[in-house]
GROMACS .gro file of C-alpha atoms in nm:
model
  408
    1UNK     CA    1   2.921  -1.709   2.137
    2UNK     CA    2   2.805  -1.995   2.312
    3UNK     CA    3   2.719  -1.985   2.722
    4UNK     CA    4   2.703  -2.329   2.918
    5UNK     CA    5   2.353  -2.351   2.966
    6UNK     CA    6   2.286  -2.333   2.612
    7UNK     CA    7   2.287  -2.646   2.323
    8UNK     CA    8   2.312  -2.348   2.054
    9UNK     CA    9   2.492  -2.006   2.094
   10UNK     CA   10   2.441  -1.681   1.926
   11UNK     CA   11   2.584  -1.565   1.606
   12UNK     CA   12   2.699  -1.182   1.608
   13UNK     CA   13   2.750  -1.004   1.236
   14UNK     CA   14   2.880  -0.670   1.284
   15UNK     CA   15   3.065  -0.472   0.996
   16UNK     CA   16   3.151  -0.189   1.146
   17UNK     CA   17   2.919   0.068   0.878
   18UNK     CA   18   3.196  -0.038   0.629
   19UNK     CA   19   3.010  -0.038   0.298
   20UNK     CA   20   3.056  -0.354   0.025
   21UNK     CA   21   2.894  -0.427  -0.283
   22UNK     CA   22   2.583  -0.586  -0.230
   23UNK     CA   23   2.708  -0.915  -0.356
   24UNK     CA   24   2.994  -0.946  -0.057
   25UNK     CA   25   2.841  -1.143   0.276
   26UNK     CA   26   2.903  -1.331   0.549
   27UNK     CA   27   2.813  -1.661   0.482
   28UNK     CA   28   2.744  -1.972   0.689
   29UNK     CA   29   2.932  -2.286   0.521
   30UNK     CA   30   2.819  -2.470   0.180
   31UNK     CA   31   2.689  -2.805   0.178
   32UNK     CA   32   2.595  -2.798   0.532
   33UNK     CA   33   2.352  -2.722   0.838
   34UNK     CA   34   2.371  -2.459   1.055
   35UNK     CA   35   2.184  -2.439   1.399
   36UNK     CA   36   2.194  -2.118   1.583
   37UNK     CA   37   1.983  -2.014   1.894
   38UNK     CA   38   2.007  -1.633   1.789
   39UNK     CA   39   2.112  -1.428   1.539
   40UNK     CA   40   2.240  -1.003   1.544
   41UNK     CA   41   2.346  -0.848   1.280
   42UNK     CA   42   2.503  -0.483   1.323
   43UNK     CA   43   2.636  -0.171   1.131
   44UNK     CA   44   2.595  -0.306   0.736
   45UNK     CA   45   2.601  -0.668   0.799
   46UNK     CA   46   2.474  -0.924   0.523
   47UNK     CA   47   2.457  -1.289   0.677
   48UNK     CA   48   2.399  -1.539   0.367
   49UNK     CA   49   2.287  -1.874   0.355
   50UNK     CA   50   2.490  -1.934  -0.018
   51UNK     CA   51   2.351  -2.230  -0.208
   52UNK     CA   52   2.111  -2.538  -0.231
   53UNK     CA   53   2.251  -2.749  -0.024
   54UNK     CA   54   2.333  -2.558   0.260
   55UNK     CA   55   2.038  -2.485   0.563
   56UNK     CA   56   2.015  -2.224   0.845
   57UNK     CA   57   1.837  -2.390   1.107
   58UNK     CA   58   1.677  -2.133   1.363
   59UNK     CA   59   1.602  -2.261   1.709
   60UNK     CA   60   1.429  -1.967   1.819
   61UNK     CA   61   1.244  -1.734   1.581
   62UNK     CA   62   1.212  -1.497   1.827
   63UNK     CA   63   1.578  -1.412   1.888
   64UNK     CA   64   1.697  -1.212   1.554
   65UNK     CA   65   1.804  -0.902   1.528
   66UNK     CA   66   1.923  -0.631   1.297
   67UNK     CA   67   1.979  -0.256   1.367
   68UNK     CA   68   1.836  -0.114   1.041
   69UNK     CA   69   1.576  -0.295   0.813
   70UNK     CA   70   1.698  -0.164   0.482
   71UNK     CA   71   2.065  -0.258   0.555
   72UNK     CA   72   2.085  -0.567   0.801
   73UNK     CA   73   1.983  -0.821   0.604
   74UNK     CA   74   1.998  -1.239   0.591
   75UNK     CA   75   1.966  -1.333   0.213
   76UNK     CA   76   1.878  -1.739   0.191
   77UNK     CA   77   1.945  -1.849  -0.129
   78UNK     CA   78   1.919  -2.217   0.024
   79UNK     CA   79   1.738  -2.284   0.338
   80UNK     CA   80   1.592  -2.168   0.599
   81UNK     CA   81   1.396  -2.383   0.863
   82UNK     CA   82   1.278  -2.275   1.161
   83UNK     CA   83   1.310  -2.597   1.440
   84UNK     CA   84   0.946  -2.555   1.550
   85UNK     CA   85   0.655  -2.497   1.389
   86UNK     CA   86   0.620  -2.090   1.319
   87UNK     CA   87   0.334  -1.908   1.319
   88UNK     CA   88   0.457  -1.584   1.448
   89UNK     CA   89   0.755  -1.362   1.359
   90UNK     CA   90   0.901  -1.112   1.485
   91UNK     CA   91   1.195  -0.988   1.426
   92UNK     CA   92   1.398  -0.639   1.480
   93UNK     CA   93   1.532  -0.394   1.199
   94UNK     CA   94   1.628  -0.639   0.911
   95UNK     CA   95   1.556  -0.743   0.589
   96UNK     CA   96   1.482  -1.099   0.505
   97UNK     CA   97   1.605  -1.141   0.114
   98UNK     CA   98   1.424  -1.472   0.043
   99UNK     CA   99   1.588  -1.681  -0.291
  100UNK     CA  100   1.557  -2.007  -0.136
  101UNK     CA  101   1.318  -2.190   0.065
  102UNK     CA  102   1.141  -2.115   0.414
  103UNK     CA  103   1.056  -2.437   0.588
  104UNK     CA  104   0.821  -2.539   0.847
  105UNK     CA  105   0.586  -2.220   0.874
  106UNK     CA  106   0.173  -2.214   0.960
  107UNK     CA  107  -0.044  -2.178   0.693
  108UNK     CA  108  -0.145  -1.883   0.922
  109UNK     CA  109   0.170  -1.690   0.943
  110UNK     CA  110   0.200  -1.348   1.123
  111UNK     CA  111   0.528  -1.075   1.043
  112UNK     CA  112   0.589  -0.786   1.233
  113UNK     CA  113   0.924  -0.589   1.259
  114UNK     CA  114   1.109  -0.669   0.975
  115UNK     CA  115   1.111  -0.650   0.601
  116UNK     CA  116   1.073  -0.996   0.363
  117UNK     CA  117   1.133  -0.959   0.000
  118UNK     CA  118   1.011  -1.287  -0.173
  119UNK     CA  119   1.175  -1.336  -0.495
  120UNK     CA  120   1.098  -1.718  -0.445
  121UNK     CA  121   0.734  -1.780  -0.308
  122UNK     CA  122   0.721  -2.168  -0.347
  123UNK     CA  123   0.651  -2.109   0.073
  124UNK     CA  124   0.335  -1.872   0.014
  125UNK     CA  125   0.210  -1.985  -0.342
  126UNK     CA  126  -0.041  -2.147  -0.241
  127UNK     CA  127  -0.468  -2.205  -0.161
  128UNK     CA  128  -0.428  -2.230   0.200
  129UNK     CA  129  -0.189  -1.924   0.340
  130UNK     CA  130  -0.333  -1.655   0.552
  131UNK     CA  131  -0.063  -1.372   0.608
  132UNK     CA  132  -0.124  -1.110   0.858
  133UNK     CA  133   0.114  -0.811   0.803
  134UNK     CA  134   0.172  -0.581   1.156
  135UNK     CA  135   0.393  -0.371   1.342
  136UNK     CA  136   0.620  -0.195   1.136
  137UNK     CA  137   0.647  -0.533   0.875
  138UNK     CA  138   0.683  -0.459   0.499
  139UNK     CA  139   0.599  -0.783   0.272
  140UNK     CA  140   0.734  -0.713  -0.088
  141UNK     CA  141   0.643  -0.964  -0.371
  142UNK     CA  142   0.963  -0.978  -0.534
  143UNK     CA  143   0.948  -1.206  -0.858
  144UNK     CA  144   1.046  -1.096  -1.165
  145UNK     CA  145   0.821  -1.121  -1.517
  146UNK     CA  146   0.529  -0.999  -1.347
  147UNK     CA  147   0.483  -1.374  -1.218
  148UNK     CA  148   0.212  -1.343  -0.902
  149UNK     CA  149   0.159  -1.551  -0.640
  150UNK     CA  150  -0.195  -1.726  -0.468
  151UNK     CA  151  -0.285  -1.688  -0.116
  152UNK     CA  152  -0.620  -1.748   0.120
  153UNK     CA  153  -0.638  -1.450   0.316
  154UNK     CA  154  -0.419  -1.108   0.349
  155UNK     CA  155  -0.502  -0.859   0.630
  156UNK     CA  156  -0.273  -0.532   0.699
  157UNK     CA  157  -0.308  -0.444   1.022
  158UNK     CA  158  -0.142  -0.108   1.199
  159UNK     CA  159   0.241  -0.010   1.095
  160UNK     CA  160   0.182  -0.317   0.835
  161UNK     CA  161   0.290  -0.270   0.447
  162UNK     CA  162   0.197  -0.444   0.123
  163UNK     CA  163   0.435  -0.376  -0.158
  164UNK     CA  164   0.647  -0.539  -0.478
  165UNK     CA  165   1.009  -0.450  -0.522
  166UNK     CA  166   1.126  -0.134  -0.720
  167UNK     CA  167   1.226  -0.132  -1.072
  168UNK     CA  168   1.558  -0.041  -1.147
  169UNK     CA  169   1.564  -0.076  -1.523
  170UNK     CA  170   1.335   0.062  -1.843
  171UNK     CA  171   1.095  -0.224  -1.885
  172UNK     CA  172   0.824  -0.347  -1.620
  173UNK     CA  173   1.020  -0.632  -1.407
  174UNK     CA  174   0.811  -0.632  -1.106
  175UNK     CA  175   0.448  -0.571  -0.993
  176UNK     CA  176   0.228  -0.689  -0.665
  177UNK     CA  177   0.072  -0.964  -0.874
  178UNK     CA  178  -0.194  -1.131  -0.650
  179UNK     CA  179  -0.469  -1.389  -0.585
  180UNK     CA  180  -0.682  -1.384  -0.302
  181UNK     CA  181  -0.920  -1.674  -0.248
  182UNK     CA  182  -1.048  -1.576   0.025
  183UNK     CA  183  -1.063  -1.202   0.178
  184UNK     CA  184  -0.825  -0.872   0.159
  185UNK     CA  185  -0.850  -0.621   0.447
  186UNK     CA  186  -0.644  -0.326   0.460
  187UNK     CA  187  -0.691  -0.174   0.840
  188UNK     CA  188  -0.652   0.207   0.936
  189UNK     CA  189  -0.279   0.335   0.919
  190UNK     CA  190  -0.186   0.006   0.734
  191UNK     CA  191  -0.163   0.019   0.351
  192UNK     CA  192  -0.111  -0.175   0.002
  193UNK     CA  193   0.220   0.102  -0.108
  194UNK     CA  194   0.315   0.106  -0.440
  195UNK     CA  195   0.445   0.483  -0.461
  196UNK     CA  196   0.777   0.539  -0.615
  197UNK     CA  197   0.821   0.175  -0.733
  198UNK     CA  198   0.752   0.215  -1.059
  199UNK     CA  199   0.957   0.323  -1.373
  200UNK     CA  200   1.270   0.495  -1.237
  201UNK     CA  201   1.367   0.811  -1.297
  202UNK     CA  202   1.460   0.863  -1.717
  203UNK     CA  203   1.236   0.579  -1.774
  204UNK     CA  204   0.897   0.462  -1.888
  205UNK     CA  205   0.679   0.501  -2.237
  206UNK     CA  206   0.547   0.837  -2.105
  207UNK     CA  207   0.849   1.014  -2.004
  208UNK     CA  208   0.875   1.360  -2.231
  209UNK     CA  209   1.101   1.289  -2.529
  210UNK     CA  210   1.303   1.603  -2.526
  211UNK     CA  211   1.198   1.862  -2.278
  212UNK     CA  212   1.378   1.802  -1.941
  213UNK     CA  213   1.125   2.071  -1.786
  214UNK     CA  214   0.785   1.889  -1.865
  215UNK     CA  215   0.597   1.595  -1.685
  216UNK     CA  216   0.566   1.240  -1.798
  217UNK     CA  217   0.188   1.104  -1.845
  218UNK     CA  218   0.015   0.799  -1.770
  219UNK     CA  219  -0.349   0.840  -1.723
  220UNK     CA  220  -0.345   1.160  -1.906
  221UNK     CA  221  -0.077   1.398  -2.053
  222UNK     CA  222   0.175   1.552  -1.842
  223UNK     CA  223   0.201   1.915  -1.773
  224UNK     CA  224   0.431   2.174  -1.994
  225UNK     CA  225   0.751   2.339  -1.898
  226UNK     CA  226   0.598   2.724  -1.826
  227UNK     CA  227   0.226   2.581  -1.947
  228UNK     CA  228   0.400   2.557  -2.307
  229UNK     CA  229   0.320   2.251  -2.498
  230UNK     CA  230   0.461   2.347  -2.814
  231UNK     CA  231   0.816   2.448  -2.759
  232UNK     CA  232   0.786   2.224  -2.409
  233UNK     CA  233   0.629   1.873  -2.494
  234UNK     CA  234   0.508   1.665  -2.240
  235UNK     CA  235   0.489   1.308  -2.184
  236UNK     CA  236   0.202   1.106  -2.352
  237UNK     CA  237  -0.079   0.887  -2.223
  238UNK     CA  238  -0.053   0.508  -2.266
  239UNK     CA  239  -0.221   0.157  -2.071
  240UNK     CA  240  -0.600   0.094  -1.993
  241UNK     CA  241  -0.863   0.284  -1.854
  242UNK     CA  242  -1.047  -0.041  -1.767
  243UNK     CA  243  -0.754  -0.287  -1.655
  244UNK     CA  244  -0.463  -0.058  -1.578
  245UNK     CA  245  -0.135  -0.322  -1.521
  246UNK     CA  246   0.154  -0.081  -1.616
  247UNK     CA  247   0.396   0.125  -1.411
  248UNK     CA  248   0.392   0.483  -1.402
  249UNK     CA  249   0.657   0.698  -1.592
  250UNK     CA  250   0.931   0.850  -1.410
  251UNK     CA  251   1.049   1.230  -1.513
  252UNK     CA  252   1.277   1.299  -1.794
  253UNK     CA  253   1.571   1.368  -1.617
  254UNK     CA  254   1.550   1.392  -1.296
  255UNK     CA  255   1.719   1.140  -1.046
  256UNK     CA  256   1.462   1.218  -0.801
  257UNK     CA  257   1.128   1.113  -0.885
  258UNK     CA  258   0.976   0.749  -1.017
  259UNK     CA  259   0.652   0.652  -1.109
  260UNK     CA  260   0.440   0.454  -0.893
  261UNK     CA  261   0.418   0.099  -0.903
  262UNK     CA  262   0.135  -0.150  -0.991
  263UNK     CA  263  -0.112  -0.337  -0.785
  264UNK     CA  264  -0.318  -0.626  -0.973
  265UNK     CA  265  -0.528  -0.784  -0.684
  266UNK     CA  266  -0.815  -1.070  -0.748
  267UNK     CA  267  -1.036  -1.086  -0.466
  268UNK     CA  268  -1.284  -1.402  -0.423
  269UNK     CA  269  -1.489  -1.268  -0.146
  270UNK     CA  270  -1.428  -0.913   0.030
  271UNK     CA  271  -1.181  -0.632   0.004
  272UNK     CA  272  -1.176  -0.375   0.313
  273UNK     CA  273  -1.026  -0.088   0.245
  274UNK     CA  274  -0.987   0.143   0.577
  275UNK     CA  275  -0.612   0.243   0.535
  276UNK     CA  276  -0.524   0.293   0.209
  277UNK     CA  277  -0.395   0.154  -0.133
  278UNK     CA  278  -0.119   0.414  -0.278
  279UNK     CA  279   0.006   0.407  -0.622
  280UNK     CA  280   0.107   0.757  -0.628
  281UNK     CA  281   0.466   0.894  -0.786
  282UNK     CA  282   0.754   0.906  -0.495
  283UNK     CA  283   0.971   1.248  -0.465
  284UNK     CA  284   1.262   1.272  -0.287
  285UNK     CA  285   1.318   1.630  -0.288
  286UNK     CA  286   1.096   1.936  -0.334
  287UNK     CA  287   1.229   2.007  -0.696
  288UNK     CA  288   1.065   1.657  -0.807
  289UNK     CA  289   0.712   1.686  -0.957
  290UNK     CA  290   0.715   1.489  -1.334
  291UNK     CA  291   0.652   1.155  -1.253
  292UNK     CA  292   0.340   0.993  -1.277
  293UNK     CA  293   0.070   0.791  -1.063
  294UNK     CA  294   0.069   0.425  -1.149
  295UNK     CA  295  -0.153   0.120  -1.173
  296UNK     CA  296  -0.432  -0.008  -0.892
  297UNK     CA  297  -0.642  -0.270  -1.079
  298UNK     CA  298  -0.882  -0.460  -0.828
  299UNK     CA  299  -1.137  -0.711  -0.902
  300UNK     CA  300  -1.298  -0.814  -0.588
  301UNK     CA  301  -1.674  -0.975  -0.468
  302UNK     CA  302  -1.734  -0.679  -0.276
  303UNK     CA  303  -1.554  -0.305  -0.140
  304UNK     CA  304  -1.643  -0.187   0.230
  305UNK     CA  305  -1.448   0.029   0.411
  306UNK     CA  306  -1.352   0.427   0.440
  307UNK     CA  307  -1.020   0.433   0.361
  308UNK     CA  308  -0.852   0.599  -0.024
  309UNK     CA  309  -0.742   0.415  -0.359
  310UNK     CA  310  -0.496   0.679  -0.495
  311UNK     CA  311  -0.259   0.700  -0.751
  312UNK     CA  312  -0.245   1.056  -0.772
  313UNK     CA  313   0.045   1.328  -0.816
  314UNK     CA  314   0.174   1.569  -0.601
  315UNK     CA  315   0.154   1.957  -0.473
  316UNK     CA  316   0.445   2.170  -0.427
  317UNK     CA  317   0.611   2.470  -0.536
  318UNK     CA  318   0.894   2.477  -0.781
  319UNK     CA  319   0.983   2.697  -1.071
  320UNK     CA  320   0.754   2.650  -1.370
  321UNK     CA  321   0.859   2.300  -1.433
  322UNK     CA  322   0.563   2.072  -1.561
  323UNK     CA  323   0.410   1.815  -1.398
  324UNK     CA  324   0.319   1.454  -1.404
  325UNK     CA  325  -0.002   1.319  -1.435
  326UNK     CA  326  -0.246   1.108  -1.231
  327UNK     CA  327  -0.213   0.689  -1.308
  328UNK     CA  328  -0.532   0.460  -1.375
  329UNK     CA  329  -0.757   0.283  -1.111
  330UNK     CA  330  -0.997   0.059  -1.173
  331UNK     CA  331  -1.249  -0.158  -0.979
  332UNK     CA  332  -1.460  -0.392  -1.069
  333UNK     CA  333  -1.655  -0.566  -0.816
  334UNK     CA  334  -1.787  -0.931  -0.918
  335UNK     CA  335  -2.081  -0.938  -0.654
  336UNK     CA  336  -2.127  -0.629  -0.520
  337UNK     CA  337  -2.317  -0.327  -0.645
  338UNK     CA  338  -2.192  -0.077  -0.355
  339UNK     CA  339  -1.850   0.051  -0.354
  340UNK     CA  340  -1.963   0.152   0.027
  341UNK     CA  341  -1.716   0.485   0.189
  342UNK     CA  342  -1.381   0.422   0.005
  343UNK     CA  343  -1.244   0.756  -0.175
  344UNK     CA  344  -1.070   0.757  -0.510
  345UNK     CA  345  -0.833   0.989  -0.572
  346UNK     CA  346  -0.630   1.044  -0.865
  347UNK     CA  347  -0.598   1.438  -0.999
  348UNK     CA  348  -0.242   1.495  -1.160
  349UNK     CA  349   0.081   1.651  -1.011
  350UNK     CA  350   0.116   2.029  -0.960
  351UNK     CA  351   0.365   2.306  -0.902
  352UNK     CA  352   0.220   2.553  -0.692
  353UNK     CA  353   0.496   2.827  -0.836
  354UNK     CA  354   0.406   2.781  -1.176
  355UNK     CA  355   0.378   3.184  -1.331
  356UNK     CA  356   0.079   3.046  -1.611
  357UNK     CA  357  -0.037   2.822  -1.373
  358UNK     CA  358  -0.090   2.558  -1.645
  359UNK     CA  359   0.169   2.365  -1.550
  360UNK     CA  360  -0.022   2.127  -1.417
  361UNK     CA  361  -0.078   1.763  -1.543
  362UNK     CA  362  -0.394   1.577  -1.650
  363UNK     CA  363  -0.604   1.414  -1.417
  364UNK     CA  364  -0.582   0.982  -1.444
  365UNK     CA  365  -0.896   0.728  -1.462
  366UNK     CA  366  -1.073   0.615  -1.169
  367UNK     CA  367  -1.293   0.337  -1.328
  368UNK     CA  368  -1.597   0.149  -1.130
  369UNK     CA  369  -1.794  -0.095  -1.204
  370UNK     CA  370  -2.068  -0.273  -0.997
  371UNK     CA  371  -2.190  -0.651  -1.045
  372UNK     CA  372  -2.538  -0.558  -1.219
  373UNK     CA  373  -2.381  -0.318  -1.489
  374UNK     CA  374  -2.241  -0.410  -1.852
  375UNK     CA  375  -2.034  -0.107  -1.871
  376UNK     CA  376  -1.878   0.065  -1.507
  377UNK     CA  377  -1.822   0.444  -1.448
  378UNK     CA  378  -1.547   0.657  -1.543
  379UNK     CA  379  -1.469   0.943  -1.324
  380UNK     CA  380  -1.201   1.186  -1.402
  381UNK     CA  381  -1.133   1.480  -1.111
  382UNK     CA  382  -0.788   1.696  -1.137
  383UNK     CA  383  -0.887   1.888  -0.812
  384UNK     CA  384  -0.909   2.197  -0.986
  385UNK     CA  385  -0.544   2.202  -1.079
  386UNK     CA  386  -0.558   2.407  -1.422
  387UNK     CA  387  -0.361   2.229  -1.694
  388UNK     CA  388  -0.309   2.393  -2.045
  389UNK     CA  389  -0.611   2.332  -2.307
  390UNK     CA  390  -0.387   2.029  -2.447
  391UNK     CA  391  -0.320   1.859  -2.114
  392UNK     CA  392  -0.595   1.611  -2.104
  393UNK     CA  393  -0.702   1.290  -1.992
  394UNK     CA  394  -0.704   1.025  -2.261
  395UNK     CA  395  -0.937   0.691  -2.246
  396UNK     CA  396  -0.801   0.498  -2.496
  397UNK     CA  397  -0.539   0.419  -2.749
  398UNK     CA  398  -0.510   0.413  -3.104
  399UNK     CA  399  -0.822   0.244  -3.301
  400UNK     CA  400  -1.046   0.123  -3.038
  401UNK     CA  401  -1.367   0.176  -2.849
  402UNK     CA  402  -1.462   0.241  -2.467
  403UNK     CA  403  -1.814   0.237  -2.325
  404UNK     CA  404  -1.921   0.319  -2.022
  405UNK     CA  405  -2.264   0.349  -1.815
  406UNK     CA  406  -2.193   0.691  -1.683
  407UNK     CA  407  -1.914   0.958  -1.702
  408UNK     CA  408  -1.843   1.175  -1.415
   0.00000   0.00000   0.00000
C-alpha cells in the first residue's frame, strides 16, 4: 500500500493464524532490491529475504511491526540494509532470524522490542560493537559448533535478555560463546537466560539410563525414583568443576523439562552483575523436575554488583519422582580479589511430595577464584534438600586431580 505523499509504501503480511512449516514464507523477489517505508506482519506471517543476491532495503527502522515475537518473523538470508545510519531499533512483537547480512548499523547499536537470533554475526563479530539490550529485546547468539562471537561492550538494561538458541538434538550445537573487550553489565530485572536451552528432553550424557522416574545429573548425581538408587538409578555426573562449557541433561523421558544452557563469557575489564545470570533447568508443567542446571563459566577483570549466578534446580511437589541436579559455575576473576554482593546459587532439584524425602538431587559446583590465589574456592550448598547417601556432588572425572584453596 502506497499513499501519494509517500516515495515508499507499506508492506502488510498477514496469514490469517494459518499454520505452515517453518520453511514456507513470503518472500520479496530474488536477485533484486526491495525498498519499503514500513513493514507489518500479522497472524503467523514469515516475510523472507531468500538468497544472496537479493536486499531488503528499510527506509525507516522505526516502522516494523509484528503481533507476536515468537511467530512474526523476517528471516534474511541475504540482505538487509537499513537507508540511514542505525543506531537504534525498535521494533514491535517479531523475531528477526538473521542468516545473511545487516548493513549500515552503529558500532553502538541499541534493540528493544523484538527478538534477533544471529546465526550469522559477520555484523557484530567484531573489536568495536557496543550492544545495549532493553525493553522487552531478547539477543540470542545463534551459531552452530559452539563458534562465539567478539564484541566491545554488552549492557542489559530493564525487560532486556541475553541468550543462545535451544538445542533440539543429542549433542551440544549451540552455546552463548562470548568475548568482551571491554565491560559486561547486567542491570536489575535484566538477565544473561540460559534456562531450558540446554539438552532437550531424552537427551544429554547424564540422563538416567533406564529408570524413567529418576533425575539426570550434571554437577552431581541426580535424585532416585522413591529415594531408591538401586532398583531406581539416576543420572551421573560429567564436565568441569573449574571450566564448566557443557549443557545440562534433560530428564529421561519426559517431554517437559530440558537442561539449561551454557554461558562462556571472557570479560577484559568489569562484569556487573545486578539482575541475574540463569542457567537453571526449564519446566513446563508441574510434573517436570529431572533435568539439570547447566553451565555459567565467567572469566572477567573484576565482579561488582548484587544480583545471582544460578544454575540451580527446582521446588515442587510431585509424586516421588527423582530429581535433577544443580549444573557447574565457575568464576575466575583475572584482576580482582573481591567477588563484591553477587549470590551463587546452585542446590539441586526437589520434589516437595517425595514419601523418603530423598528424592532430591545433588547439589552442583559454584567455583571462585580471585586474582592473588593459585587454586579458587569450591562451594557446594543443596539448601538443605536431603538426597539419598549416594546422591552426591562429584568434582572430577575419571583419573585426575583438583585442588583448591578452600572448600566450603
Amino acid at each position: 500500500l502506497k499513499k501519494a505523499a509517500e516515495i515508499y509504501g507499506t508492506l502488510i503480511v498477514d496469514n490469517n493464524n494459518y499454520a505452515t512449516n517453518p520453511g514456507i514464507t513470503t518472500a520479496i523477489s530474488s536477485n533484486e532490491t526491495t525498498y519499503l517505508g514500513n513493514i507489518t506482519l500479522k497472524m503467523l506471517a514469515r516475510l523472507e529475504v531468500p538468497s544472496t543476491n537479493s536486499t531488503l532495503v528499510i527506509v525507516d527502522s522505526r516502522n516494523i511491526t509484528g503481533d507476536n515475537q515468537n511467530n512474526s518473523r523476517i528471516i534474511i538470508n541475504g540482505n538487509l540494509t537499513f537507508a540511514n545510519y542505525t543506531s537504534f531499533i525498535n521494533w514491535t512483537a517479531l523475531t528477526l532470524e538473521d542468516n545473511g547480512q545487516v548493513n549500515n548499523l552503529s558500532d553502538n547499536i541499541t534493540i528493544s522490542g523484538f527478538k534477533w537470533s544471529v546465526n550469522e554475526s559477520s555484523e557484530f563479530n567484531n573489536n568495536r560493537t557496543n550492544l545495549t539490550i532493553e525493553g522487552g529485546a531478547i539477543f540470542e547468539l545463534g551459531k552452530p559448533n559452539n563458534l562465539g562471537i567478539t564484541l566491545r561492550h554488552i549492557l542489559v538494561k530493564s525487560r532486556g535478555t541475553l541468550t543462545h538458541s535451544a538445542n533440539t538434538a543429542s549433542n551440544e550445537t549451540y552455546k552463548l560463546n562470548m568475548t568482551l573487550l571491554g565491560n559486561l553489565t547486567v542491570e536489575s530485572t535484566g538477565s544473561i537466560n540460559v534456562s531450558g536451552v540446554g539438552y532437550k528432553w531424552g537427551t544429554g550424557p547424564g540422563r538416567p539410563s533406564n529408570s524413567d522416574g529418576s533425575g539426570s545429573g550434571y554437577g552431581g548425581y541426580g535424585g532416585s525414583y522413591q529415594g531408591n538408587s538401586v532398583s531406581y538409578p539416576s543420572g551421573v555426573p560429567y564436565g568441569s568443576v573449574t571450566a564448566p562449557i557443557n549443557l545440562g541433561s534433560g530428564h529421561y523421558n519426559n517431554a517437559y523439562t530440558n537442561g539449561g544452557g551454557a554461558v562462556i563469557i571472557n570479560v577484559t575489564g568489569q562484569t556487573n552483575v545486578t539482575g541475574s545470570i540463569e542457567s537453571n533447568p526449564y519446566r513446563i508443567i508441574s510434573t517436570a523436575i529431572g533435568s539439570t542446571g547447566g553451565s555459567i563459566y565467567l572469566i572477567t577483570g573484576t565482579l561488582v554488583g548484587t544480583g545471582n549466578i544460578s544454575a540451580a534446580g527446582n521446588s515442587l511437589a510431585y509424586s516421588d519422582w527423582g530429581s535433577g541436579s544443580g549444573g557447574r559455575i565457575a568464576v575466575h576473576l583475572t584482576s580482582g580479589n573481591d567477588f563484591n554482593s553477587v549470590s551463587f546459587v546452585n542446590h539441586g532439584s526437589r520434589d516437595t511430595n517425595c514419601q523418603s524425602s530423598t528424592c532430591s538431587g545433588a547439589a552442583g559446583t559454584i567455583y571462585l577464584k580471585k586474582a592473588a590465589e593459585i587454586y579458587g574456592t569450591l562451594i557446594v550448598d543443596n539448601n538443605n534438600y536431603i538426597t539419598n547417601l549416594v546422591t552426591t556432588t562429584l568434582i572430577n572425572q575419571t583419573n585426575q586431580t583438583q585442588q583448591f584453596q578452600n572448600i566450603n
